[in-house]
mmCIF file of C-alpha atoms in Angstrom:
data_model
loop_
_atom_site.group_PDB
_atom_site.id
_atom_site.type_symbol
_atom_site.label_atom_id
_atom_site.label_comp_id
_atom_site.label_asym_id
_atom_site.label_seq_id
_atom_site.Cartn_x
_atom_site.Cartn_y
_atom_site.Cartn_z
ATOM 1 C CA MET C 398 -36.282 -23.881 81.191
ATOM 2 C CA SER C 399 -36.572 -27.530 80.482
ATOM 3 C CA GLY C 400 -37.669 -26.701 76.887
ATOM 4 C CA ALA C 401 -34.776 -24.944 76.248
ATOM 5 C CA ALA C 402 -32.525 -27.454 77.595
ATOM 6 C CA SER C 403 -34.277 -30.344 75.779
ATOM 7 C CA ASP C 404 -34.049 -28.025 72.451
ATOM 8 C CA PHE C 405 -30.269 -27.827 73.150
ATOM 9 C CA GLU C 406 -30.021 -31.458 73.715
ATOM 10 C CA ALA C 407 -31.791 -32.255 70.375
ATOM 11 C CA VAL C 408 -29.284 -29.999 68.680
ATOM 12 C CA ARG C 409 -26.267 -31.202 70.331
ATOM 13 C CA ALA C 410 -27.617 -34.975 69.246
ATOM 14 C CA ALA C 411 -28.041 -33.612 65.778
ATOM 15 C CA ALA C 412 -24.548 -31.997 65.613
ATOM 16 C CA GLU C 413 -23.105 -35.257 67.214
ATOM 17 C CA ALA C 414 -24.713 -37.545 64.629
ATOM 18 C CA ALA C 415 -23.579 -35.393 61.885
ATOM 19 C CA ALA C 416 -20.157 -35.586 63.344
ATOM 20 C CA ARG C 417 -20.133 -39.414 63.424
ATOM 21 C CA ASN C 418 -21.514 -39.629 59.959
ATOM 22 C CA ALA C 419 -19.565 -37.048 58.077
ATOM 23 C CA TYR C 420 -16.742 -35.600 60.055
ATOM 24 C CA GLY C 421 -14.233 -37.719 58.193
ATOM 25 C CA ARG C 422 -15.736 -37.198 54.747
ATOM 26 C CA LEU C 423 -15.924 -33.382 55.560
ATOM 27 C CA LEU C 424 -12.318 -33.125 56.749
ATOM 28 C CA ALA C 425 -11.025 -35.235 53.820
ATOM 29 C CA TYR C 426 -12.643 -33.085 51.230
ATOM 30 C CA LEU C 427 -11.484 -29.758 52.921
ATOM 31 C CA ALA C 428 -8.048 -31.290 53.331
ATOM 32 C CA ALA C 429 -7.783 -32.367 49.922
ATOM 33 C CA THR C 430 -8.943 -29.210 48.382
ATOM 34 C CA THR C 431 -6.930 -26.876 50.541
ATOM 35 C CA ARG C 432 -3.835 -29.374 51.098
ATOM 36 C CA ASN C 433 -3.914 -27.932 54.567
ATOM 37 C CA ILE C 434 -5.071 -30.699 57.190
ATOM 38 C CA ALA C 435 -4.380 -28.644 60.281
ATOM 39 C CA ALA C 436 -6.355 -25.412 58.788
ATOM 40 C CA ALA C 437 -9.137 -27.743 57.593
ATOM 41 C CA GLU C 438 -9.559 -29.366 61.113
ATOM 42 C CA ASP C 439 -9.669 -25.728 62.709
ATOM 43 C CA ALA C 440 -12.339 -24.510 60.102
ATOM 44 C CA LEU C 441 -14.449 -27.605 60.552
ATOM 45 C CA GLY C 442 -14.193 -27.481 64.348
ATOM 46 C CA ASP C 443 -15.414 -24.057 64.397
ATOM 47 C CA ALA C 444 -18.187 -25.012 62.025
ATOM 48 C CA PHE C 445 -19.234 -27.680 64.390
ATOM 49 C CA ALA C 446 -19.143 -25.007 67.278
ATOM 50 C CA SER C 447 -21.160 -22.410 65.211
ATOM 51 C CA ALA C 448 -23.750 -25.351 64.721
ATOM 52 C CA LEU C 449 -24.201 -25.684 68.412
ATOM 53 C CA ALA C 450 -24.556 -22.115 68.689
ATOM 54 C CA THR C 451 -26.928 -21.455 65.938
ATOM 55 C CA TRP C 452 -29.102 -24.424 65.332
ATOM 56 C CA PRO C 453 -31.121 -24.111 68.489
ATOM 57 C CA ALA C 454 -32.462 -20.721 67.067
ATOM 58 C CA SER C 455 -32.533 -21.469 63.539
ATOM 59 C CA GLY C 456 -33.526 -24.990 63.560
ATOM 60 C CA ILE C 457 -31.541 -28.111 62.699
ATOM 61 C CA PRO C 458 -30.852 -27.940 58.753
ATOM 62 C CA ASP C 459 -32.270 -30.405 56.356
ATOM 63 C CA LYS C 460 -28.751 -31.192 55.115
ATOM 64 C CA PRO C 461 -26.494 -30.804 58.157
ATOM 65 C CA GLU C 462 -23.453 -31.796 56.198
ATOM 66 C CA ALA C 463 -23.910 -29.120 53.550
ATOM 67 C CA TRP C 464 -24.616 -26.590 56.141
ATOM 68 C CA LEU C 465 -21.127 -27.611 57.998
ATOM 69 C CA LEU C 466 -19.401 -27.528 54.707
ATOM 70 C CA VAL C 467 -20.464 -24.172 54.006
ATOM 71 C CA ALA C 468 -19.622 -22.894 57.517
ATOM 72 C CA ALA C 469 -16.163 -24.573 57.293
ATOM 73 C CA LYS C 470 -15.372 -22.998 53.965
ATOM 74 C CA ARG C 471 -16.250 -19.686 55.045
ATOM 75 C CA ARG C 472 -14.072 -20.029 58.235
ATOM 76 C CA PHE C 473 -11.240 -21.446 56.085
ATOM 77 C CA LEU C 474 -11.301 -18.389 53.799
ATOM 78 C CA ASP C 475 -11.614 -15.946 56.809
ATOM 79 C CA GLY C 476 -8.465 -17.700 58.103
ATOM 80 C CA VAL C 477 -6.713 -17.330 54.734
ATOM 81 C CA ARG C 478 -7.351 -13.685 54.565
ATOM 82 C CA HIS C 479 -6.145 -13.222 58.071
ATOM 83 C CA ALA C 480 -2.963 -14.921 57.321
ATOM 84 C CA ARG C 481 -2.476 -12.896 54.099
ATOM 85 C CA VAL C 482 -2.653 -9.898 56.119
ATOM 86 C CA ARG C 483 -0.173 -10.988 58.598
ATOM 87 C CA ASN C 484 2.338 -12.627 56.073
ATOM 88 C CA ALA C 485 2.950 -9.995 53.252
ATOM 89 C CA ALA C 486 5.776 -12.199 51.992
ATOM 90 C CA GLU C 487 3.388 -15.180 51.421
ATOM 91 C CA PRO C 488 2.886 -16.194 47.886
ATOM 92 C CA THR C 489 -0.121 -14.381 46.354
ATOM 93 C CA LEU C 490 -2.063 -17.262 45.598
ATOM 94 C CA ALA C 491 -5.600 -16.510 45.040
ATOM 95 C CA LEU C 492 -7.853 -19.373 46.791
ATOM 96 C CA MET C 493 -10.889 -19.377 44.402
ATOM 97 C CA GLU C 494 -13.876 -19.684 46.403
ATOM 98 C CA ASP C 495 -15.091 -21.991 43.831
ATOM 99 C CA ASP C 496 -12.390 -24.410 44.658
ATOM 100 C CA ILE C 497 -14.118 -25.585 47.698
ATOM 101 C CA ALA C 498 -17.723 -26.771 46.781
ATOM 102 C CA ASP C 499 -20.597 -26.268 49.136
ATOM 103 C CA LYS C 500 -22.972 -28.734 48.129
ATOM 104 C CA ALA C 501 -24.086 -31.775 50.016
ATOM 105 C CA ASP C 502 -22.506 -34.313 47.326
ATOM 106 C CA PHE C 503 -19.081 -33.219 47.752
ATOM 107 C CA PRO C 504 -16.572 -36.021 46.781
ATOM 108 C CA ASP C 505 -15.325 -38.555 49.104
ATOM 109 C CA ALA C 506 -11.691 -37.735 49.427
ATOM 110 C CA ARG C 507 -11.086 -40.053 52.468
ATOM 111 C CA LEU C 508 -8.920 -42.620 50.464
ATOM 112 C CA LYS C 509 -6.835 -39.844 49.223
ATOM 113 C CA LEU C 510 -6.346 -38.515 52.726
ATOM 114 C CA MET C 511 -5.355 -41.956 53.945
ATOM 115 C CA PHE C 512 -2.699 -42.308 51.336
ATOM 116 C CA VAL C 513 -1.347 -39.061 52.318
ATOM 117 C CA CYS C 514 -0.986 -40.048 55.864
ATOM 118 C CA ALA C 515 0.596 -43.189 54.744
ATOM 119 C CA HIS C 516 3.409 -41.363 52.885
ATOM 120 C CA PRO C 517 6.684 -43.046 53.405
ATOM 121 C CA ALA C 518 8.343 -39.723 54.109
ATOM 122 C CA ILE C 519 6.108 -39.141 57.134
ATOM 123 C CA ASP C 520 7.364 -40.220 60.459
ATOM 124 C CA GLU C 521 6.203 -43.882 60.776
ATOM 125 C CA ALA C 522 5.095 -43.226 64.404
ATOM 126 C CA ALA C 523 2.754 -40.610 63.066
ATOM 127 C CA ARG C 524 1.252 -42.231 60.043
ATOM 128 C CA THR C 525 -1.566 -44.399 61.812
ATOM 129 C CA PRO C 526 -2.249 -41.725 64.495
ATOM 130 C CA LEU C 527 -2.724 -39.365 61.714
ATOM 131 C CA MET C 528 -5.242 -41.755 59.937
ATOM 132 C CA LEU C 529 -7.168 -42.321 63.106
ATOM 133 C CA GLN C 530 -7.432 -38.450 63.843
ATOM 134 C CA THR C 531 -8.235 -37.149 60.577
ATOM 135 C CA VAL C 532 -10.261 -39.950 58.716
ATOM 136 C CA LEU C 533 -11.888 -41.209 62.133
ATOM 137 C CA GLY C 534 -12.088 -37.885 63.923
ATOM 138 C CA LEU C 535 -10.531 -39.667 67.122
ATOM 139 C CA ASP C 536 -8.987 -36.970 69.584
ATOM 140 C CA ALA C 537 -5.206 -36.947 70.319
ATOM 141 C CA ALA C 538 -5.477 -37.986 73.862
ATOM 142 C CA ARG C 539 -7.597 -40.997 72.948
ATOM 143 C CA ILE C 540 -4.879 -41.887 70.278
ATOM 144 C CA ALA C 541 -2.052 -41.271 72.580
ATOM 145 C CA SER C 542 -3.306 -43.677 75.080
ATOM 146 C CA ALA C 543 -4.061 -46.193 72.531
ATOM 147 C CA PHE C 544 -0.436 -45.940 71.351
ATOM 148 C CA LEU C 545 0.786 -46.001 75.189
ATOM 149 C CA THR C 546 2.317 -42.537 74.331
ATOM 150 C CA ALA C 547 2.067 -39.232 76.526
ATOM 151 C CA PRO C 548 -0.533 -37.016 75.091
ATOM 152 C CA ALA C 549 1.912 -34.040 74.447
ATOM 153 C CA ALA C 550 4.268 -36.182 72.657
ATOM 154 C CA MET C 551 1.468 -37.552 70.485
ATOM 155 C CA SER C 552 0.156 -34.094 69.883
ATOM 156 C CA GLN C 553 3.500 -32.628 68.819
ATOM 157 C CA ARG C 554 3.762 -35.786 66.387
ATOM 158 C CA LEU C 555 0.786 -34.941 64.773
ATOM 159 C CA VAL C 556 1.249 -31.287 64.324
ATOM 160 C CA ARG C 557 4.644 -31.872 62.877
ATOM 161 C CA ALA C 558 3.420 -34.431 60.589
ATOM 162 C CA LYS C 559 0.621 -32.166 59.485
ATOM 163 C CA THR C 560 2.924 -29.120 58.991
ATOM 164 C CA TYR C 561 5.261 -31.157 57.096
ATOM 165 C CA ILE C 562 2.289 -32.681 54.631
ATOM 166 C CA LYS C 563 1.419 -28.987 54.054
ATOM 167 C CA ASP C 564 4.902 -27.612 53.369
ATOM 168 C CA ALA C 565 6.414 -30.550 51.377
ATOM 169 C CA GLY C 566 3.787 -30.634 48.852
ATOM 170 C CA ILE C 567 2.606 -34.186 49.171
ATOM 171 C CA ALA C 568 -0.351 -34.606 46.638
ATOM 172 C CA PHE C 569 -3.642 -35.574 47.723
ATOM 173 C CA GLU C 570 -4.205 -38.285 45.188
ATOM 174 C CA VAL C 571 -4.326 -42.028 45.281
ATOM 175 C CA PRO C 572 -0.789 -43.210 44.157
ATOM 176 C CA ASP C 573 -0.346 -45.356 41.048
ATOM 177 C CA ALA C 574 1.160 -48.711 41.265
ATOM 178 C CA ALA C 575 4.580 -47.828 41.774
ATOM 179 C CA GLY C 576 3.638 -45.445 44.891
ATOM 180 C CA LEU C 577 1.212 -47.984 46.405
ATOM 181 C CA GLY C 578 4.149 -50.567 47.377
ATOM 182 C CA PRO C 579 5.883 -48.308 50.032
ATOM 183 C CA ARG C 580 2.442 -47.313 51.635
ATOM 184 C CA ARG C 581 1.273 -50.907 52.440
ATOM 185 C CA MET X 887 -14.890 -24.393 72.293
ATOM 186 C CA SER X 888 -15.923 -21.581 70.143
ATOM 187 C CA LYS X 889 -14.767 -18.748 72.662
ATOM 188 C CA SER X 890 -11.325 -19.837 72.897
ATOM 189 C CA ALA X 891 -11.025 -20.579 69.196
ATOM 190 C CA GLY X 892 -12.150 -17.068 68.714
ATOM 191 C CA ALA X 893 -9.630 -15.659 70.860
ATOM 192 C CA ALA X 894 -6.925 -17.827 69.719
ATOM 193 C CA ARG X 895 -7.429 -16.540 66.020
ATOM 194 C CA LEU X 896 -7.724 -12.949 67.340
ATOM 195 C CA TYR X 897 -4.264 -13.305 68.798
ATOM 196 C CA GLY X 898 -3.028 -15.085 65.754
ATOM 197 C CA MET X 899 -2.101 -18.261 67.324
ATOM 198 C CA ARG X 900 -3.955 -20.244 64.714
ATOM 199 C CA SER X 901 -3.409 -18.169 61.780
ATOM 200 C CA GLY X 902 0.195 -20.077 61.561
ATOM 201 C CA ASN X 903 -1.978 -22.909 60.075
ATOM 202 C CA PHE X 904 -3.103 -21.100 57.204
ATOM 203 C CA ALA X 905 0.311 -19.938 55.701
ATOM 204 C CA PRO X 906 1.527 -20.811 53.319
ATOM 205 C CA LEU X 907 -1.645 -21.306 51.615
ATOM 206 C CA CYS X 908 -2.116 -24.523 49.504
ATOM 207 C CA LEU X 909 -4.346 -25.154 46.341
ATOM 208 C CA LYS X 910 -4.836 -28.577 44.749
ATOM 209 C CA ASP X 911 -3.184 -27.161 41.488
ATOM 210 C CA LYS X 912 -0.539 -25.234 43.135
ATOM 211 C CA VAL X 913 2.863 -24.831 41.319
ATOM 212 C CA MET X 914 5.782 -26.029 43.310
ATOM 213 C CA GLU X 915 9.280 -25.429 42.916
ATOM 214 C CA TYR X 916 11.841 -27.596 44.650
ATOM 215 C CA ALA X 917 15.551 -27.469 45.147
ATOM 216 C CA ILE X 918 17.134 -30.721 44.593
ATOM 217 C CA LEU X 919 20.455 -30.796 46.345
ATOM 218 C CA PHE X 920 22.739 -33.677 45.498
ATOM 219 C CA TYR X 921 25.018 -34.843 48.075
ATOM 220 C CA GLU X 922 28.175 -37.040 47.411
ATOM 221 C CA THR X 923 30.697 -39.169 49.379
ATOM 222 C CA ALA X 924 34.411 -38.673 49.174
ATOM 223 C CA GLU X 925 34.777 -42.050 47.089
ATOM 224 C CA ALA X 926 32.313 -40.591 44.333
ATOM 225 C CA ASP X 927 34.026 -37.275 44.331
ATOM 226 C CA ALA X 928 37.391 -38.903 44.059
ATOM 227 C CA ALA X 929 35.951 -40.939 40.862
ATOM 228 C CA ARG X 930 35.757 -37.547 38.923
ATOM 229 C CA ASN X 931 39.413 -37.689 38.042
ATOM 230 C CA HIS X 932 40.017 -41.312 38.596
ATOM 231 C CA PRO X 933 41.629 -42.994 35.137
ATOM 232 C CA GLU X 934 39.250 -46.130 35.500
ATOM 233 C CA LYS X 935 36.037 -44.653 37.203
ATOM 234 C CA SER X 936 35.453 -41.275 35.629
ATOM 235 C CA ALA X 937 34.009 -42.324 32.600
ATOM 236 C CA ALA X 938 31.290 -44.149 34.480
ATOM 237 C CA TYR X 939 30.937 -41.304 36.844
ATOM 238 C CA TRP X 940 30.615 -38.630 34.035
ATOM 239 C CA GLY X 941 28.495 -40.914 31.830
ATOM 240 C CA ALA X 942 25.970 -41.506 34.672
ATOM 241 C CA TRP X 943 25.740 -37.682 35.608
ATOM 242 C CA GLY X 944 25.701 -36.615 31.800
ATOM 243 C CA ALA X 945 22.730 -38.992 31.010
ATOM 244 C CA TYR X 946 20.744 -37.682 34.201
ATOM 245 C CA VAL X 947 21.389 -33.915 33.436
ATOM 246 C CA THR X 948 20.345 -34.451 29.975
ATOM 247 C CA ALA X 949 17.070 -36.116 31.131
ATOM 248 C CA ILE X 950 16.259 -33.261 33.467
ATOM 249 C CA MET X 951 16.934 -30.743 30.693
ATOM 250 C CA GLU X 952 15.026 -32.579 28.128
ATOM 251 C CA SER X 953 11.975 -32.681 30.591
ATOM 252 C CA GLY X 954 11.687 -29.041 30.567
ATOM 253 C CA ILE X 955 11.198 -28.975 34.407
ATOM 254 C CA SER X 956 14.547 -27.187 35.225
ATOM 255 C CA LYS X 957 14.582 -23.711 36.382
ATOM 256 C CA GLY X 958 18.354 -23.756 36.629
ATOM 257 C CA GLY X 959 21.154 -25.637 38.367
ATOM 258 C CA GLN X 960 24.849 -26.205 38.309
ATOM 259 C CA GLY X 961 27.451 -28.885 39.444
ATOM 260 C CA LEU X 962 29.907 -27.772 41.817
ATOM 261 C CA GLN X 963 33.737 -28.356 41.956
ATOM 262 C CA SER X 964 34.756 -30.886 44.718
ATOM 263 C CA PRO X 965 34.551 -29.886 48.231
ATOM 264 C CA GLY X 966 38.224 -29.309 48.741
ATOM 265 C CA THR X 967 37.914 -26.226 46.508
ATOM 266 C CA ALA X 968 35.424 -24.329 48.845
ATOM 267 C CA THR X 969 36.237 -21.740 51.037
ATOM 268 C CA SER X 970 33.976 -20.747 53.905
ATOM 269 C CA VAL X 971 33.614 -17.346 55.278
ATOM 270 C CA ARG X 972 31.909 -16.103 58.424
ATOM 271 C CA LEU X 973 31.546 -12.558 59.831
ATOM 272 C CA ARG X 974 32.024 -12.597 63.716
ATOM 273 C CA GLY X 975 32.384 -9.432 65.819
ATOM 274 C CA GLY X 976 32.554 -7.512 62.481
ATOM 275 C CA LYS X 977 35.731 -9.391 61.415
ATOM 276 C CA ARG X 978 35.802 -11.907 58.631
ATOM 277 C CA GLN X 979 36.795 -15.726 59.313
ATOM 278 C CA VAL X 980 37.790 -17.482 56.291
ATOM 279 C CA GLN X 981 38.807 -21.145 56.146
ATOM 280 C CA ASP X 982 39.598 -23.527 53.416
ATOM 281 C CA GLY X 983 36.800 -26.212 52.815
ATOM 282 C CA PRO X 984 33.024 -26.474 53.147
ATOM 283 C CA VAL X 985 30.869 -25.139 55.830
ATOM 284 C CA ALA X 986 29.578 -28.606 57.067
ATOM 285 C CA ASP X 987 32.005 -31.094 58.256
ATOM 286 C CA ALA X 988 30.273 -34.274 56.948
ATOM 287 C CA LYS X 989 30.950 -37.498 55.131
ATOM 288 C CA GLU X 990 28.485 -36.342 52.607
ATOM 289 C CA GLN X 991 29.133 -32.974 50.722
ATOM 290 C CA LEU X 992 27.094 -30.767 48.465
ATOM 291 C CA ALA X 993 27.932 -31.861 44.750
ATOM 292 C CA GLY X 994 25.551 -29.893 42.646
ATOM 293 C CA PHE X 995 21.808 -28.814 42.584
ATOM 294 C CA PHE X 996 18.689 -28.040 40.307
ATOM 295 C CA ILE X 997 15.750 -26.046 40.958
ATOM 296 C CA ILE X 998 12.915 -27.927 39.260
ATOM 297 C CA ASP X 999 9.145 -26.971 38.662
ATOM 298 C CA VAL X 1000 7.049 -29.876 39.417
ATOM 299 C CA PRO X 1001 3.566 -30.361 40.739
ATOM 300 C CA ASP X 1002 4.110 -32.164 43.928
ATOM 301 C CA LEU X 1003 6.581 -33.732 46.286
ATOM 302 C CA ASP X 1004 6.396 -37.317 44.921
ATOM 303 C CA THR X 1005 7.399 -36.121 41.279
ATOM 304 C CA ALA X 1006 10.225 -34.242 42.728
ATOM 305 C CA LEU X 1007 11.296 -37.211 44.683
ATOM 306 C CA ALA X 1008 11.113 -39.535 41.467
ATOM 307 C CA TRP X 1009 13.642 -37.015 39.755
ATOM 308 C CA ALA X 1010 15.870 -36.768 42.792
ATOM 309 C CA ALA X 1011 15.948 -40.711 43.100
ATOM 310 C CA ARG X 1012 17.129 -40.973 39.538
ATOM 311 C CA SER X 1013 20.246 -39.210 40.287
ATOM 312 C CA PRO X 1014 23.694 -40.796 40.710
ATOM 313 C CA ALA X 1015 23.698 -39.145 43.976
ATOM 314 C CA ALA X 1016 20.733 -40.960 45.332
ATOM 315 C CA VAL X 1017 22.675 -44.356 44.930
ATOM 316 C CA ASP X 1018 25.934 -42.798 46.309
ATOM 317 C CA ALA X 1019 24.787 -40.759 49.347
ATOM 318 C CA ALA X 1020 21.586 -38.683 49.324
ATOM 319 C CA VAL X 1021 19.486 -35.958 47.794
ATOM 320 C CA GLU X 1022 17.642 -33.310 49.418
ATOM 321 C CA VAL X 1023 14.370 -32.275 48.126
ATOM 322 C CA ARG X 1024 13.271 -28.958 49.694
ATOM 323 C CA PRO X 1025 10.571 -26.489 48.407
ATOM 324 C CA VAL X 1026 12.059 -22.955 47.587
ATOM 325 C CA LEU X 1027 10.677 -19.817 49.224
ATOM 326 C CA PRO X 1028 8.441 -17.546 46.840
ATOM 327 C CA PRO X 1029 10.427 -14.485 45.260
ATOM 328 C CA MET X 1030 10.902 -11.472 47.782
ATOM 329 C CA PRO X 1031 8.304 -8.995 47.222
#
């Protein structure tokens, strides 16, 4: 019994280490590729859950980040297919599987993600919380208390901002000189 | 965590996150809706102000058309020329004037094809309406199946 428990502890520690090191980079890459922060968060969260479930048996992978990226990509595409079935009127955009790479050396999109969060059109009260949640991976409750806001209100604010980012078509790019001004 | 996540997806609670899809090179069409104050509207036929009014709009419209981004658009006659119609209890209710009772009224629109919000905003901000009142930039729905 203690063997299994310490195995799980090792796996949990490995997953936690991978999260601390790579959550922001993984999320930024998924979000920049799909332009859908909330869906990327869901997919990545599921990937971490799957890691906790399968690594005890399969062993901790050599490149945990690459494993997580593949798992998150698979879950994202599943979510897309589900949504397509439910929403027949949705634009028939084919999400090319190649659009999301699944190699360990995926590009660092965190700066782009931060600029998206800082877009002047986004509710001012949501910009910094968004950055904390997406790039740093802090949970909404902790962010809420840091900003002396009720957790439900902060959650709602974050959800609304992410939906707006997805729907309004904000590009995941570092803005040129003209665009930099308003985001300071 | 994974149990409830699975259940949530089964019941479609999180599938809302995935629609509509976004791709990095996605084509986006935006409606840019120009709003105008009563003062600006009055300039249309004003002996001294009309040249500047139409000159500014003419230059802007030319720029949009030359850019090739326009999918269509139209200026509108003044709000006073509008008629509002509603169907209530099977009966038609007709009223002179626009639907919204607001200081800023719809004056015209374009549908533009640009890659992202900031490009659309840049075009919207160049219009005379942006100085006078406001411009609304809103993504269009995909065509009905």
